[in-house]
CSV table of C-alpha atoms and ligand atoms in Angstrom, one decimal:
chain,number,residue,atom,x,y,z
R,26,UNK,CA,233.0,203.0,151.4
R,27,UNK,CA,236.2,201.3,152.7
R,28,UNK,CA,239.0,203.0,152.4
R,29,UNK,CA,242.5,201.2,151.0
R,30,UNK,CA,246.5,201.4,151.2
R,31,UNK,CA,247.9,201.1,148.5
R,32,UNK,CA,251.7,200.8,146.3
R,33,UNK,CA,252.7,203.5,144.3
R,34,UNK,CA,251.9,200.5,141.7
R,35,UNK,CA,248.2,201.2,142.0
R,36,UNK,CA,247.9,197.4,143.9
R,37,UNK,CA,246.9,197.9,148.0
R,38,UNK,CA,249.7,199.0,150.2
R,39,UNK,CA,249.8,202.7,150.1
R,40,UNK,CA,247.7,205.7,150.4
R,41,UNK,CA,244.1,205.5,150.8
R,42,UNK,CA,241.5,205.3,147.8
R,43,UNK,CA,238.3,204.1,146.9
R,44,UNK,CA,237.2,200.4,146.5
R,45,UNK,CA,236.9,199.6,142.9
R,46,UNK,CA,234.3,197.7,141.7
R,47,UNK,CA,235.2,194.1,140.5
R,48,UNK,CA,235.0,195.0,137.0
R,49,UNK,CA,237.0,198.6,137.7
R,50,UNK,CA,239.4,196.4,139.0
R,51,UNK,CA,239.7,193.8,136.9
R,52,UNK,CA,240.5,196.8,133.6
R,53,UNK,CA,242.4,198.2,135.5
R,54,UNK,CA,244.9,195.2,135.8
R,55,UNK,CA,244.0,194.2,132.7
R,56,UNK,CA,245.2,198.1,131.7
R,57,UNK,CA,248.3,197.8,133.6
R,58,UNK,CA,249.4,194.0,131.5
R,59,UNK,CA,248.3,196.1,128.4
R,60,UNK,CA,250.3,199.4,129.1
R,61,UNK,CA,253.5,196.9,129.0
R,62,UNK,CA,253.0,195.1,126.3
R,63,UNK,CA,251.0,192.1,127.3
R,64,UNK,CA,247.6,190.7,125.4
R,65,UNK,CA,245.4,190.8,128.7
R,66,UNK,CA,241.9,189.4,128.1
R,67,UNK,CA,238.9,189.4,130.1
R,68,UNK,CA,238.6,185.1,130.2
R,69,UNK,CA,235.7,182.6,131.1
R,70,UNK,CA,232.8,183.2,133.3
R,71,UNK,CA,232.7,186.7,133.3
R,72,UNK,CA,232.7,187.3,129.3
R,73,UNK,CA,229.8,184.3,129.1
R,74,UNK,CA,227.8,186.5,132.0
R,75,UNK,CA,228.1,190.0,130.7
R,76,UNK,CA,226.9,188.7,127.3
R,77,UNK,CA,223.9,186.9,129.4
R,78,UNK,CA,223.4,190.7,131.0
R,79,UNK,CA,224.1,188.8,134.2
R,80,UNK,CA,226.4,190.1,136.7
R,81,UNK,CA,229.9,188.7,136.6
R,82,UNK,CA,230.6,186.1,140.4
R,83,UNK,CA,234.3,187.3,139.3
R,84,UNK,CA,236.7,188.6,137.0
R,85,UNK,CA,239.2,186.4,135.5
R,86,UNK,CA,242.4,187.4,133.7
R,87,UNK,CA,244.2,185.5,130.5
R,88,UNK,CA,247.2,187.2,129.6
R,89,UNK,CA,250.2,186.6,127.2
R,90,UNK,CA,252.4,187.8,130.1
R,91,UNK,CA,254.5,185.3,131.7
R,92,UNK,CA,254.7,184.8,135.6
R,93,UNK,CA,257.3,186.5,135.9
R,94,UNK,CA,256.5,189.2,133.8
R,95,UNK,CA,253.2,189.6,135.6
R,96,UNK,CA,255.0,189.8,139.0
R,97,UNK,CA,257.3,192.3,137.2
R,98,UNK,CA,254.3,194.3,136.8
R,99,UNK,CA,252.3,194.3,140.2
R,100,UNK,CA,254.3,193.7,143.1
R,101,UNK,CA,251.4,192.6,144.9
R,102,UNK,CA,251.1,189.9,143.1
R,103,UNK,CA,250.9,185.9,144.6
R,104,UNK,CA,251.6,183.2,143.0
R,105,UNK,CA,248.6,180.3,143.3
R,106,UNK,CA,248.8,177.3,141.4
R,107,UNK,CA,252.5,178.5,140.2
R,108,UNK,CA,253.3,175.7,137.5
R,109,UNK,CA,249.4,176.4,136.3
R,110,UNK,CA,250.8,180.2,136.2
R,111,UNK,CA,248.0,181.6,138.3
R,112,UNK,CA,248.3,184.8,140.0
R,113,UNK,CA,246.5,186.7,142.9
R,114,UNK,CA,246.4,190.3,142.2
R,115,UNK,CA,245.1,192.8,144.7
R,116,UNK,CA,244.1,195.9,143.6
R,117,UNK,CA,241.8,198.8,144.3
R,118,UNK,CA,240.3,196.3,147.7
R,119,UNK,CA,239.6,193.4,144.9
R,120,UNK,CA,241.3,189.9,144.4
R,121,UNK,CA,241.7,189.3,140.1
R,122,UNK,CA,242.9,186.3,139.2
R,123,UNK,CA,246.0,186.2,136.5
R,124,UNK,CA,246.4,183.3,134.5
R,125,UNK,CA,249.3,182.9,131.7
R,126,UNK,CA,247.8,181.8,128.4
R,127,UNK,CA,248.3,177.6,129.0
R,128,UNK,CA,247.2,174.3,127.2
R,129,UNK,CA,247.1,171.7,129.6
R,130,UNK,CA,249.2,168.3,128.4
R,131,UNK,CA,247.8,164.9,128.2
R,132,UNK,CA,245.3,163.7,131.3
R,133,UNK,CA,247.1,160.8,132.9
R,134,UNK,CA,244.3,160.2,135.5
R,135,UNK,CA,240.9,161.7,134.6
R,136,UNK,CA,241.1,164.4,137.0
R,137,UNK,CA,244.4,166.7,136.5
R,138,UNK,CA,247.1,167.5,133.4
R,139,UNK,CA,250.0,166.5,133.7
R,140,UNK,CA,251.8,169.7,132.8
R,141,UNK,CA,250.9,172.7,131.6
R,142,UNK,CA,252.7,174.7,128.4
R,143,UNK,CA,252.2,178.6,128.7
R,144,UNK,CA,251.0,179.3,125.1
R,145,UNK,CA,248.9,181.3,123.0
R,146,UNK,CA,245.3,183.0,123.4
R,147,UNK,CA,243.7,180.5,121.2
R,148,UNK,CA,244.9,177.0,122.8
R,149,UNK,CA,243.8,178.5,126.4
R,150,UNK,CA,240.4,179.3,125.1
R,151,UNK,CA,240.8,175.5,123.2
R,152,UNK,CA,241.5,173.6,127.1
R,153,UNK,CA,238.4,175.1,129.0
R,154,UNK,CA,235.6,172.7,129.3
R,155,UNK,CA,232.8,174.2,127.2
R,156,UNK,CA,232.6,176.7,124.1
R,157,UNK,CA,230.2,179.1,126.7
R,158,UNK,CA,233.0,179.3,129.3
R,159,UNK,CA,235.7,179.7,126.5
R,160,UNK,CA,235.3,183.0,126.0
R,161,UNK,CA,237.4,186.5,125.8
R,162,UNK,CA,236.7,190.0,125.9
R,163,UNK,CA,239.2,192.7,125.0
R,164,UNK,CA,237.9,195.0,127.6
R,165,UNK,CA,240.0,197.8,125.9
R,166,UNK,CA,237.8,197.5,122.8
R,167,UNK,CA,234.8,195.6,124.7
R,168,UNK,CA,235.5,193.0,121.4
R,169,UNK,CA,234.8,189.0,122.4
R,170,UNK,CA,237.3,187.1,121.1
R,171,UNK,CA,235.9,183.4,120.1
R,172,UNK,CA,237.9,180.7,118.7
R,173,UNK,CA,235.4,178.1,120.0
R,174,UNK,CA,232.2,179.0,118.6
R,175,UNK,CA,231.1,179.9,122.1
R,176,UNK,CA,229.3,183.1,120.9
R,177,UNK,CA,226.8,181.0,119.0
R,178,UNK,CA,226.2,178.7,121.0
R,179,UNK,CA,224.9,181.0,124.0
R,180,UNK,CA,222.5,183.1,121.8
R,181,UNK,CA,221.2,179.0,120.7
R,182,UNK,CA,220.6,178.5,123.9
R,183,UNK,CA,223.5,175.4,123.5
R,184,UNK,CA,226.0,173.9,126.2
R,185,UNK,CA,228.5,172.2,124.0
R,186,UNK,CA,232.2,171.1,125.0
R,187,UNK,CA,235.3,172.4,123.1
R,188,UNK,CA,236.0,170.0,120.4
R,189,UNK,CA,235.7,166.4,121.2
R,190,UNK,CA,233.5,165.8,123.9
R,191,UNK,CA,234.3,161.7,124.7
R,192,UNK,CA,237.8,163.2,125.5
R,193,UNK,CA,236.9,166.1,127.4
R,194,UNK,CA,234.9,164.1,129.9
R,195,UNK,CA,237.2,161.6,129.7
R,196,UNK,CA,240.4,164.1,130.8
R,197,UNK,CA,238.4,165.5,133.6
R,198,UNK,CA,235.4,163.8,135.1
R,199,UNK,CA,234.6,166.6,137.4
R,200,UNK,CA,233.1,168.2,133.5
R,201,UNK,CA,230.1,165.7,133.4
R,202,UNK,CA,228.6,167.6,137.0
R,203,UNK,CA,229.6,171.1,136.0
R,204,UNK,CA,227.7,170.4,132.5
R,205,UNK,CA,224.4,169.7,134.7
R,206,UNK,CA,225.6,173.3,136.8
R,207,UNK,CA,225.9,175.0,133.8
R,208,UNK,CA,223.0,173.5,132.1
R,209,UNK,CA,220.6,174.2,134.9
R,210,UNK,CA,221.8,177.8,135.5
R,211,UNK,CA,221.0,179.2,132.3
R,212,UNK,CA,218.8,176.9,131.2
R,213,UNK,CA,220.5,175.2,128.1
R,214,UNK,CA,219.8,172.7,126.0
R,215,UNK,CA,222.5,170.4,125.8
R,216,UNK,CA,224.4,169.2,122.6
R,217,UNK,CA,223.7,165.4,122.2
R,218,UNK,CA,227.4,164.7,121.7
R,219,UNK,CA,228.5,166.1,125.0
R,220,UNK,CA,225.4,164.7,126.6
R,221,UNK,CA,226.1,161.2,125.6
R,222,UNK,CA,230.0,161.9,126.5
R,223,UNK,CA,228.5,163.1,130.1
R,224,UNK,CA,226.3,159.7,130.6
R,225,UNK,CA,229.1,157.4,129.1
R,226,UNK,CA,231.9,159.0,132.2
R,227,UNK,CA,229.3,159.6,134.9
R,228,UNK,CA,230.5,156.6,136.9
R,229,UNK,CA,233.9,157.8,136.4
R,230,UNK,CA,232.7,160.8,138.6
R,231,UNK,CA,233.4,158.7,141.9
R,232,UNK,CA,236.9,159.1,141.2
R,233,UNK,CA,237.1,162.7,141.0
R,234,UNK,CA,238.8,164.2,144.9
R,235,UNK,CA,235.8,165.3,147.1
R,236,UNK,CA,236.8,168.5,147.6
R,237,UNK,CA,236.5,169.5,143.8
R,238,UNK,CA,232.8,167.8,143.5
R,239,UNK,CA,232.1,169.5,147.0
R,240,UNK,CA,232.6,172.9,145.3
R,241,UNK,CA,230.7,172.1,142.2
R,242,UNK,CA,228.6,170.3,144.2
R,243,UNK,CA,227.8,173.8,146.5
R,244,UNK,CA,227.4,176.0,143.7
R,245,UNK,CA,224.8,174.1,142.1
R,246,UNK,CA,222.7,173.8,145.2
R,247,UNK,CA,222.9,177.5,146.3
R,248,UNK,CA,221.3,178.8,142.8
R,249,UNK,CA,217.7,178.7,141.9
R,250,UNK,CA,218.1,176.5,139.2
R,251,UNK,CA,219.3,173.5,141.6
R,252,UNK,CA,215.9,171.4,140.9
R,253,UNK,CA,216.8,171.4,137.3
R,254,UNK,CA,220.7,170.7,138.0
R,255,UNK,CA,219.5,167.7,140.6
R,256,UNK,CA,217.2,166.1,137.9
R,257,UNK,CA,219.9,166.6,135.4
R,258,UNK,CA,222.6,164.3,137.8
R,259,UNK,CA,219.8,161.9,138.9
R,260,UNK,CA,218.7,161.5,134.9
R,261,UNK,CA,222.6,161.3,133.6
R,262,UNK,CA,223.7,159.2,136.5
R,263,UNK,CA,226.1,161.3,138.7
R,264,UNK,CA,224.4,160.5,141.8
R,265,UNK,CA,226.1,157.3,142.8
R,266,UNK,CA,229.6,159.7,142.0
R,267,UNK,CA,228.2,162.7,143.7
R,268,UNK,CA,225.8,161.3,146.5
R,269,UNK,CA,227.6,158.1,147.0
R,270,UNK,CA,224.2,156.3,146.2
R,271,UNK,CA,221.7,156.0,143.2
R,272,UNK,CA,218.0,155.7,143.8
R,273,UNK,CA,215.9,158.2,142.5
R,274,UNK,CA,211.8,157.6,142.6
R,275,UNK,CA,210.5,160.4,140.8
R,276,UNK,CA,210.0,164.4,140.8
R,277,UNK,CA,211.8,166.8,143.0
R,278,UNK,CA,208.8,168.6,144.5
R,279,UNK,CA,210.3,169.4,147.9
R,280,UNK,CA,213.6,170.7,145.9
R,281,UNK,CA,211.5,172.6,143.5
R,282,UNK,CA,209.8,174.2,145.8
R,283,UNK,CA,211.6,175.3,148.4
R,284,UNK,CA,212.0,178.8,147.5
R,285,UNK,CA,214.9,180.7,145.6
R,286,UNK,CA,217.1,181.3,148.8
R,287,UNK,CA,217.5,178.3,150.9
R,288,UNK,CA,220.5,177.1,152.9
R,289,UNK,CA,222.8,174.4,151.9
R,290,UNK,CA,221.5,171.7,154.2
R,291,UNK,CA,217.9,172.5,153.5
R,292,UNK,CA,218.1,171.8,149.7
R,293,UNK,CA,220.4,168.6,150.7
R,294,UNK,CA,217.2,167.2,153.4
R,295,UNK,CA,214.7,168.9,150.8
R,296,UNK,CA,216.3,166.3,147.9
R,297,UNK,CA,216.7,163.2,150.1
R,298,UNK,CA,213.3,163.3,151.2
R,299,UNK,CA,212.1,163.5,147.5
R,300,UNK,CA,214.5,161.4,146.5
R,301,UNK,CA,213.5,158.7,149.8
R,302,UNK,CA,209.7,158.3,148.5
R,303,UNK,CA,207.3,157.3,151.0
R,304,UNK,CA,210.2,156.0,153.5
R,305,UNK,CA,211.3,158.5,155.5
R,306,UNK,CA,215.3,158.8,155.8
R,307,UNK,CA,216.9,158.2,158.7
R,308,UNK,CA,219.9,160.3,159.1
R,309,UNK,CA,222.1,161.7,156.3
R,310,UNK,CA,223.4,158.8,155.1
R,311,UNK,CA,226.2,158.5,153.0
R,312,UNK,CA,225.7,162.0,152.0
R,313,UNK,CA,227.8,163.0,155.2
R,314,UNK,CA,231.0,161.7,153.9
R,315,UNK,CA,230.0,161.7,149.8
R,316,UNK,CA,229.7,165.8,150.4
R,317,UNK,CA,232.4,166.3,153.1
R,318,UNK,CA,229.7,168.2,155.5
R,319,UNK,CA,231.3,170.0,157.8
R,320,UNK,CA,229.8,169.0,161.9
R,321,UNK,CA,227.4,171.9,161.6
R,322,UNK,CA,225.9,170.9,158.3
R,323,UNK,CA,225.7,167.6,158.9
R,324,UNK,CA,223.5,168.3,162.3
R,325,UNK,CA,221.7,171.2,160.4
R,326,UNK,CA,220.9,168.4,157.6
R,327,UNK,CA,219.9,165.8,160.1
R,328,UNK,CA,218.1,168.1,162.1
R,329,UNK,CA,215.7,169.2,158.8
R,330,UNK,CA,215.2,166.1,158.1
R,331,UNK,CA,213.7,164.9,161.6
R,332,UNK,CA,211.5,168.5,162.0
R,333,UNK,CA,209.7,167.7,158.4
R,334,UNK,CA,209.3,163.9,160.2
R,335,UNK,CA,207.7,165.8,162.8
R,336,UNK,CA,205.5,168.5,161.0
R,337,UNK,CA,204.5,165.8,158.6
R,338,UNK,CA,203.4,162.8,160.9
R,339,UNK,CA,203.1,164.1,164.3
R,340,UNK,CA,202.2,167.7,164.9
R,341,UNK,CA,198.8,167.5,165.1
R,342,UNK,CA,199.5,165.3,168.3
R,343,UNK,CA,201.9,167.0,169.6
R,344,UNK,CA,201.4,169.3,172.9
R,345,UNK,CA,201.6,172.7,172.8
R,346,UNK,CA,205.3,172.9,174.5
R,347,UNK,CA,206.7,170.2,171.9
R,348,UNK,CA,205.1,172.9,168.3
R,349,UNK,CA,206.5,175.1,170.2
R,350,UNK,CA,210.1,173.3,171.3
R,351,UNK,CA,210.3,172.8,167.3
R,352,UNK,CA,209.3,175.7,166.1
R,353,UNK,CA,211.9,177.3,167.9
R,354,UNK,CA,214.8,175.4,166.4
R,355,UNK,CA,217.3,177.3,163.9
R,356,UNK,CA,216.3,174.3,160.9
R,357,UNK,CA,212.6,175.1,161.8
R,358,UNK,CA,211.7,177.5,159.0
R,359,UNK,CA,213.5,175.3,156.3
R,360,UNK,CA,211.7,172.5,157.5
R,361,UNK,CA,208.6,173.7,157.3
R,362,UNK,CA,209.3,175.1,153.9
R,363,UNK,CA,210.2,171.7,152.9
R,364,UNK,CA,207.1,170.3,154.3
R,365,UNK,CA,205.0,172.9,152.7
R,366,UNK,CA,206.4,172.1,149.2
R,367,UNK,CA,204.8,168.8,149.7
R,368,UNK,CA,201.8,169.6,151.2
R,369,UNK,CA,200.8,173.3,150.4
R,370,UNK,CA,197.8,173.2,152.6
R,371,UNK,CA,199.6,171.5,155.4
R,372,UNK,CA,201.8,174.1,155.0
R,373,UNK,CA,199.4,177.1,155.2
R,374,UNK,CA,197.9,175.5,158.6
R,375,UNK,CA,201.5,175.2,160.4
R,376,UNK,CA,202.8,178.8,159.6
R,377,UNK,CA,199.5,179.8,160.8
R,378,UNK,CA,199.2,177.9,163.9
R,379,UNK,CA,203.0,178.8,164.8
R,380,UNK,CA,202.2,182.4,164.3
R,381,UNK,CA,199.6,181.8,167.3
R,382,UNK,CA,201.9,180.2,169.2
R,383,UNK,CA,204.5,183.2,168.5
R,384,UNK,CA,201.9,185.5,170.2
R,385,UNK,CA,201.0,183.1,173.3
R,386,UNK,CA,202.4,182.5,177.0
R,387,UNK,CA,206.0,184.6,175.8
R,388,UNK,CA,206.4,183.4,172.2
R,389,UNK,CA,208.0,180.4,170.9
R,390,UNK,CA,211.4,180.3,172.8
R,391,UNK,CA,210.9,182.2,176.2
R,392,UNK,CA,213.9,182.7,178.2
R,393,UNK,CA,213.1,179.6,181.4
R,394,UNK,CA,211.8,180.8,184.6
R,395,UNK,CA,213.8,178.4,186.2
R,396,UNK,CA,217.5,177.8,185.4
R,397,UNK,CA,219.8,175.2,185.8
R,398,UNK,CA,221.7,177.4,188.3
R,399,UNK,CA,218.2,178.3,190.2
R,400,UNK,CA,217.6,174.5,190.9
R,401,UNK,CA,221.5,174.2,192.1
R,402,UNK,CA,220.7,176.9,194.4
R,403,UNK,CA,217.8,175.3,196.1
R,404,UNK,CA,219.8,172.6,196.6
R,405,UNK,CA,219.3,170.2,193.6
R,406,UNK,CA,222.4,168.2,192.2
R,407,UNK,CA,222.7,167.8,188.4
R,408,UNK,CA,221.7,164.8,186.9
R,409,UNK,CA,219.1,162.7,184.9
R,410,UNK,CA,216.3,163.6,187.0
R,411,UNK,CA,217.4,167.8,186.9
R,412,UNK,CA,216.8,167.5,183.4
R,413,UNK,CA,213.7,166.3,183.6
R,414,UNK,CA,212.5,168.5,186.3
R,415,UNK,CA,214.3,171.6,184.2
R,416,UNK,CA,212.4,170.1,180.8
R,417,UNK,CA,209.1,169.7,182.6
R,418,UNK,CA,209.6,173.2,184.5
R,419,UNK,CA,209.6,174.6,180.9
R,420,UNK,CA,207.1,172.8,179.0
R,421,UNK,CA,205.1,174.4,182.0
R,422,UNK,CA,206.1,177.8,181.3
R,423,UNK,CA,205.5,177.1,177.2
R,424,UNK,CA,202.0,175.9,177.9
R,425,UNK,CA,201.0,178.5,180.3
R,426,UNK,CA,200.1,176.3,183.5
R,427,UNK,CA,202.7,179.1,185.3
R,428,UNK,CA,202.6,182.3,183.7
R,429,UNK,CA,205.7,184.6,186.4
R,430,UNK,CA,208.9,183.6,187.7
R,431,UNK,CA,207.9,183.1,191.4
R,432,UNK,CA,205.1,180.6,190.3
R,433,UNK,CA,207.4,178.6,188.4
R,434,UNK,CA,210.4,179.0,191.5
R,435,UNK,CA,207.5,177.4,194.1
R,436,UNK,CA,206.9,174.5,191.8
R,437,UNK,CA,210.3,173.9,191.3
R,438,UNK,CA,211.0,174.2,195.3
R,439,UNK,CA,207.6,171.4,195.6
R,440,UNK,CA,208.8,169.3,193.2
R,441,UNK,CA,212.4,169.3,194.4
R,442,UNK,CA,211.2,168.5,198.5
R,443,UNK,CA,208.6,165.5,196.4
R,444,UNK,CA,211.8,163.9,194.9
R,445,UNK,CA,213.2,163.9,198.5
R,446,UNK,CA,210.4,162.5,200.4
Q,513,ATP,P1,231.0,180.7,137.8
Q,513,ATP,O1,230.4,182.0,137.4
Q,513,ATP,O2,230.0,179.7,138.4
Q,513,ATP,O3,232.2,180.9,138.7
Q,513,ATP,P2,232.9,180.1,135.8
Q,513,ATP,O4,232.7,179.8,134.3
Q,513,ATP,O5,233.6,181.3,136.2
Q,513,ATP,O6,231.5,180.0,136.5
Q,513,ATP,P3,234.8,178.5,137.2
Q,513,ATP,O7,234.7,177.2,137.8
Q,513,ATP,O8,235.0,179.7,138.2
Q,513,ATP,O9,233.5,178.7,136.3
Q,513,ATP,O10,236.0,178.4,136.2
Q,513,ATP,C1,236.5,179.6,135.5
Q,513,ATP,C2,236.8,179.2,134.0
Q,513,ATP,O11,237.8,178.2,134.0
Q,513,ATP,C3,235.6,178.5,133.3
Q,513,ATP,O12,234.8,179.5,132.7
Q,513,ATP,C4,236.3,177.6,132.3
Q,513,ATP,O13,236.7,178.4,131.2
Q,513,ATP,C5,237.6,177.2,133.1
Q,513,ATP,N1,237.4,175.9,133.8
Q,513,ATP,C6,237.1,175.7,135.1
Q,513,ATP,N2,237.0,174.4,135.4
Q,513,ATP,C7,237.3,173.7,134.3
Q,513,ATP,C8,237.5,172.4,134.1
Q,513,ATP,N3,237.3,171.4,135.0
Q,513,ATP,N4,237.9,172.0,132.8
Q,513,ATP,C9,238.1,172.9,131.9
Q,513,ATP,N5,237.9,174.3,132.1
Q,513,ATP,C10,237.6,174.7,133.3
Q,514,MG,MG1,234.2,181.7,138.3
């Protein structure tokens, strides 16, 4: 258990206590707004998932207090987002976010208000995007607090927006993907007002900054539910705003069946190559750019997608030394996941097969015999043909044809005095 400093205001900075849970934490503050006065409401998220019985991501705070009351009250507190009257409190080795009770002005742009008015409980709950998220809990008195008829709708099984839909797409685009996140995550059906609002701004999406539909866009696709979310964009037409192209062909096998945990770029390759058909993608296409991959995902994403090439068309042709060059890649086990959700049988011979190959001539990914600094030392200069020789040294060693060190160091030292002659 880590250990914290703390202020004598209870927030991190003096003596040492332990780590608070996030909802510990979150009363706590919550407490602390209370003691002096404040309405202080558990808001959002957190009230929809502990009515679900799911455990809350986070706790966030509404509160009647000002900014400047709530830095009055924790001196650890930081202001985020100041004219939206957001505050980072840090307490008991936990970050809660503060928010002053706000309704947002009039949407200029489709993607941000143009000012914000701190005001009461019930126009903060009336600006959120849908009646599930608009939510509070007392957590004093455990009591939900619902002006927006969000209680209701979660035990129906409903994802609604807050009072008009058309305009509450229509103020923030980024709403029409977050209905498919939500949607998908707890399985909802969705009001046929807000759908229709969600299909009639979907080609607003493309307008909405990258970043923002990155994060919604990430969230989606690290949750179980991101078949059902995926079908959801491709059947209300976000694609084109989220993946920067449109062209669905049919069910998400590959994305449905990858398995509950699965990397980022795996379910990104796993969903182009359903979405791709019987042509093969080359490369991430616009995705790169449409997601804002960072390098690593984009190679990772790239990479998958040229392994389940491989498994798929050319592994029964391929050496030993190649099943075993891919196997040993870090995108291997994704890709083959991928390729098994196609082809279950396919599947079932590959794992099995590179199980075989785990156990044979020092495994999958042997350290090399032969170095690049062993070939320097006999005398070899680096260049196009040391590659090959170090390649072909180690395809050696993978398929067995030298089986010690010294073996492979006298076929180097032949090969090298061949080149010479
Ligand atoms: P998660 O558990 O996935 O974090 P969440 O409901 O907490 O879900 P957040 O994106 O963290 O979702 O936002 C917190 C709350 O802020 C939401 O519950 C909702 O009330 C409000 N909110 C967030 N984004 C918007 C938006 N674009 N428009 C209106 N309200 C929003
Ligand atoms: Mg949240």
């Amino acid at each position: 258990m880590a250990l914290v400093r703390r202020t004598p205001d209870g927030a991190d900075g003096g003596g040492a206590r332990r780590d608070l849970s996030p909802r510990e934490a979150a009363c706590a503050v919550a407490g602390r707004l209370a003691d002096r006065g404040h309405v202080a409401y558990f808001a959002g998220g957190c009230v929809r998932d502990a009515l679900l019985k799911l455990e809350p991501a986070d706790y966030d705070i509404a509160t009647s207090a000002t900014p400047e009351e709530i830095r009055a009250v924790f001196r650890s507190s930081r202001g985020v987002g100041e004219s939206f009257g957001v505050n980072l409190i840090r307490l008991g080795g936990r970050t809660i976010e503060v928010a002053t009770f706000r309704s947002e002005g009039e949407y200029t742009d489709g993607r941000r208000p143009s000012h914000v008015t701190f005001s009461s409980a019930e126009a903060d709950a009336r600006r959120r995007d849908f009646s599930i998220n608009g939510l509070f809990e007392d957590p004093r008195t455990g009591k939900v607090i619902d002006f927006v008829g969000g209680q209701a709708d979660l035990a129906a099984g409903l994802l609604r927006a807050i009072d008009d839909p058309d305009r509450r797409m229509q103020e923030d685009r980024l709403r029409t993907l977050r209905a498919a996140r939500f949607a998908a995550r707890f399985s909802l059906k969705v009001d046929p007002v807000t759908e229709a609002a969600v299909v009639k701004y979907a080609p607003d999406l493309a307008g909405v900054s990258r970043e923002r539909v990155g994060v919604e866009f990430r969230r989606m696709m690290d949750h179980p539910s991101r078949s059902v979310a995926a079908e959801l964009i491709e059947r209300w037409g976000l694609d084109a705003g989220c993946l920067g192209e449109s062209n669905s062909t049919g069910p998400l096998v590959r994305l449905s069946g990858v398995g509950e945990v699965t990397p980022f770029f795996a379910a990104l390759a796993a969903w182009r190559l359903d979405r791709a058909g019987r042509t093969p993608p080359a490369g991430s296409g616009a995705w790169h750019r449409a997601l804002m991959l960072s390098n690593r995902e984009r190679d990772d994403f790239t990479s998958t997608l040229e392994s389940v090439a491989a498994i798929d068309a050319s592994w029964d042709a391929s050496t030993v030394s190649a099943r075993k060059r891919l196997a040993a890649q870090s995108t291997f086990a994704a890709s083959l996941a991928i390729a098994a959700a196609a082809n279950p049988d396919r599947g079932r011979e590959v794992r099995a097969e590179v199980e075989s190959l785990e156990g044979s001539h020092g495994g999958v990914a042997p350290d090399p015999f032969v170095t690049g600094h062993d070939l320097i030392a006999m005398g070899a200069v680096p260049g196009p043909l040391f590659k090959e020789l170090l390649d072909s040294l180690y395809d050696a060693q993978l398929e067995g044809q030298v089986v010690t060190r010294e073996e492979a160091h006298i076929r180097a030292r032949s090969r090298l005095a061949d080149v010479k002659n």
